[in-house]
Coordinates of C-alpha atoms in Angstrom, one line a residue:
X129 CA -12.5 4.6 -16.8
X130 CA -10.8 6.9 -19.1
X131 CA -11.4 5.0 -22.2
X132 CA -12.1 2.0 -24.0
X133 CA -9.4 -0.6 -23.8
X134 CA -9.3 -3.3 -26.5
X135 CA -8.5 -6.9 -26.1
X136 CA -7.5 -7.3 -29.8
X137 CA -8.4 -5.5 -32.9
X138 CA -12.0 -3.7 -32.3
X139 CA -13.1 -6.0 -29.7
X140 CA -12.7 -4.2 -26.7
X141 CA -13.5 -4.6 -22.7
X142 CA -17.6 -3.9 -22.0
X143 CA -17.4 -1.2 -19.4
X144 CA -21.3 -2.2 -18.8
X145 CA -19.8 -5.6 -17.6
X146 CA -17.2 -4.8 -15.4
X147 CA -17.9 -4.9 -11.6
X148 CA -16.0 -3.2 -9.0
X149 CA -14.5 -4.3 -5.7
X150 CA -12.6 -1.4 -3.6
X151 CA -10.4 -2.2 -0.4
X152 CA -7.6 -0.8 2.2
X153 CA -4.3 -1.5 -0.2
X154 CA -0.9 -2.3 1.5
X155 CA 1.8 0.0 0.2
X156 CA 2.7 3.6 -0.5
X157 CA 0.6 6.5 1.1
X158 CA 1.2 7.1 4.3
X159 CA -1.3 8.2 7.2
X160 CA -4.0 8.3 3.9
X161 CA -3.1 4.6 3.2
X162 CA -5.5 3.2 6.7
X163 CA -8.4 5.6 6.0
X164 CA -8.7 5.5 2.0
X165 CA -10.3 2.2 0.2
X166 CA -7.6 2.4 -2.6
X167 CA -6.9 -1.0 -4.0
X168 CA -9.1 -1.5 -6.6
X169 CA -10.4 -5.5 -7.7
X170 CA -12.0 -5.4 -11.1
X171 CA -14.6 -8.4 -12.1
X172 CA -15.4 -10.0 -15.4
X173 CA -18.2 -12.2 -16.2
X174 CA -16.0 -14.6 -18.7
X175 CA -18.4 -17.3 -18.6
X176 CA -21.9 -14.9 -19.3
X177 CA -20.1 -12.1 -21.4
X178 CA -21.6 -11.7 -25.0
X179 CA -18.7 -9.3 -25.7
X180 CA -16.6 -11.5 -27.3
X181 CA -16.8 -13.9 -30.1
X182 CA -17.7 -17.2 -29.0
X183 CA -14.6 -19.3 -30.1
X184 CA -11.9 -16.5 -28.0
X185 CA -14.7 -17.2 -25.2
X186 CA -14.0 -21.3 -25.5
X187 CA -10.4 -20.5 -25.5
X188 CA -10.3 -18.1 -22.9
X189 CA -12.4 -20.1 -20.5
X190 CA -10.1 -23.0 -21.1
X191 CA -6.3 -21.1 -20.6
X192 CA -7.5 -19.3 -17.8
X193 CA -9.5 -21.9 -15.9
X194 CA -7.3 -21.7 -13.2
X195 CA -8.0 -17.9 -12.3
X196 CA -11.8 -18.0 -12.5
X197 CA -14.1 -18.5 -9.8
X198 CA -17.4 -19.4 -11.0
X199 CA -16.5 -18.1 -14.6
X200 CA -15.7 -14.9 -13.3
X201 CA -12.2 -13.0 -13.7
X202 CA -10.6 -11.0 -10.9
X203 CA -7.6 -8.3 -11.4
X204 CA -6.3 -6.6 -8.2
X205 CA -4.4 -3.4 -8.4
X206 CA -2.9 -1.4 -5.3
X207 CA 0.5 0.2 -5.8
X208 CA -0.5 2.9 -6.8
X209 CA -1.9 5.5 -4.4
X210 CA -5.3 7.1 -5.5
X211 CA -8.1 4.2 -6.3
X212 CA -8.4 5.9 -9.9
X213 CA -4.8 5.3 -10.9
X214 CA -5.6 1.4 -9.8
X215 CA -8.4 1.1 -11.7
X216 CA -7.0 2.1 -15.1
X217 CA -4.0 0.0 -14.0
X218 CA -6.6 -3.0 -13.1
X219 CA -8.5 -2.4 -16.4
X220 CA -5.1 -2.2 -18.5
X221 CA -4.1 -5.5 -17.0
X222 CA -7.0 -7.1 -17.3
X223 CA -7.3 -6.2 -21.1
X224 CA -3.6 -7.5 -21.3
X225 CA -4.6 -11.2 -19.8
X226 CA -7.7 -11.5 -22.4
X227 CA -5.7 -10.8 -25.2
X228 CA -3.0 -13.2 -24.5
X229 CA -5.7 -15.9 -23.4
X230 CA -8.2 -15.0 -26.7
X231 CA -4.6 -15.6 -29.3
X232 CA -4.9 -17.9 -31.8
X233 CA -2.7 -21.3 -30.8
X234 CA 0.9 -20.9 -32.6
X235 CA 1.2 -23.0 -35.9
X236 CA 1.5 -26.8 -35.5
X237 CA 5.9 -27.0 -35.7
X238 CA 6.3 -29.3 -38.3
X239 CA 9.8 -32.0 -37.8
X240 CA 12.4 -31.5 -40.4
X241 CA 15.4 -33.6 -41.2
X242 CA 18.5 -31.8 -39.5
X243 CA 20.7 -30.8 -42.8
X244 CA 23.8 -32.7 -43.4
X245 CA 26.1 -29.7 -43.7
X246 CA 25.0 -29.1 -40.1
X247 CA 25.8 -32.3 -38.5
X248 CA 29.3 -32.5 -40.4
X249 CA 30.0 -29.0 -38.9
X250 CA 29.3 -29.8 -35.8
X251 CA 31.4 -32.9 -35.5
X252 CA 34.3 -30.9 -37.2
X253 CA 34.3 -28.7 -34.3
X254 CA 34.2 -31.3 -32.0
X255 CA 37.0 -32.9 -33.2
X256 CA 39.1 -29.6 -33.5
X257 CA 38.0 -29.0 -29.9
X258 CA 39.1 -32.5 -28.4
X259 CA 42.5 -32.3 -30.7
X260 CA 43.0 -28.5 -28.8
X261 CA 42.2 -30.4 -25.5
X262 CA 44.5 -33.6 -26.3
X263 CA 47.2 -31.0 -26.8
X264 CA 47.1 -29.6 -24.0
X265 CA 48.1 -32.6 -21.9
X266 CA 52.1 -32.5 -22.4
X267 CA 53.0 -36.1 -23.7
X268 CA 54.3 -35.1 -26.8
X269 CA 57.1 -32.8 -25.5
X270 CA 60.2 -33.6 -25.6

């Protein structure tokens, strides 16, 4: 891997916790593409990690409970053609899904009353629009 890549702030991916997976990939690379194991399938621990704080681990664990198998995380990459391209690319993505799963739930959205000036507004308009439309239907001519 070329570098550290962080899940959010300092916190970043533990290269010492990845494993790797490498396989044929479908796609782009010609007579290569049936010899060469490019595809790369990176794995992360979620469950066992002690990389990241324990409450982005609850909430992780929880929004992505769907993609885990055994508490661990899977990321295929394959369109690109050399396996080191589709690692980073794995890696990157795989950063990309902790952070969104580790945010912080939006604030509660709290119900307001709808303001007055809005509700007389928008019945104005629909009056002038059914007045525009009532005009349209040629009684009143002459």
């Amino acid at each position: 891997m070329s570098g550290p890549y962080f899940i959010r702030g300092s916190v970043a991916l533990p290269e010492s916790e990845l494993s790797w997976r490498f396989s044929r990939s479908s796609g782009p690379g010609g007579q290569h593409v049936n010899t060469s194991d490019s595809r790369a399938e990176v794995l992360f621990d979620l469950a066992g990690t002690e990389a990241l704080p324990q409450v982005w681990k609850e909430r992780a664990l929880e929004r992505l409970s769907g993609r885990l198998t055994d508490g661990v995380l899977a990321v295929r990459s394959g369109e690109h053609r050399s396996q080191w391209r589709n690692r980073e690319a794995a890696c990157v993505r795989m950063a990309a899904l902790l952070a969104e799963a580790t945010a912080p739930p939006p604030p509660q959205r709290r119900a307001r009353k709808t303001p007055r000036g809005l509700v007389e507004r928008r019945l104005r308009n629909k009056k002038h629009r059914a007045d525009i439309k009532r005009g349209r239907s040629g009684r009143d001519w002459g």
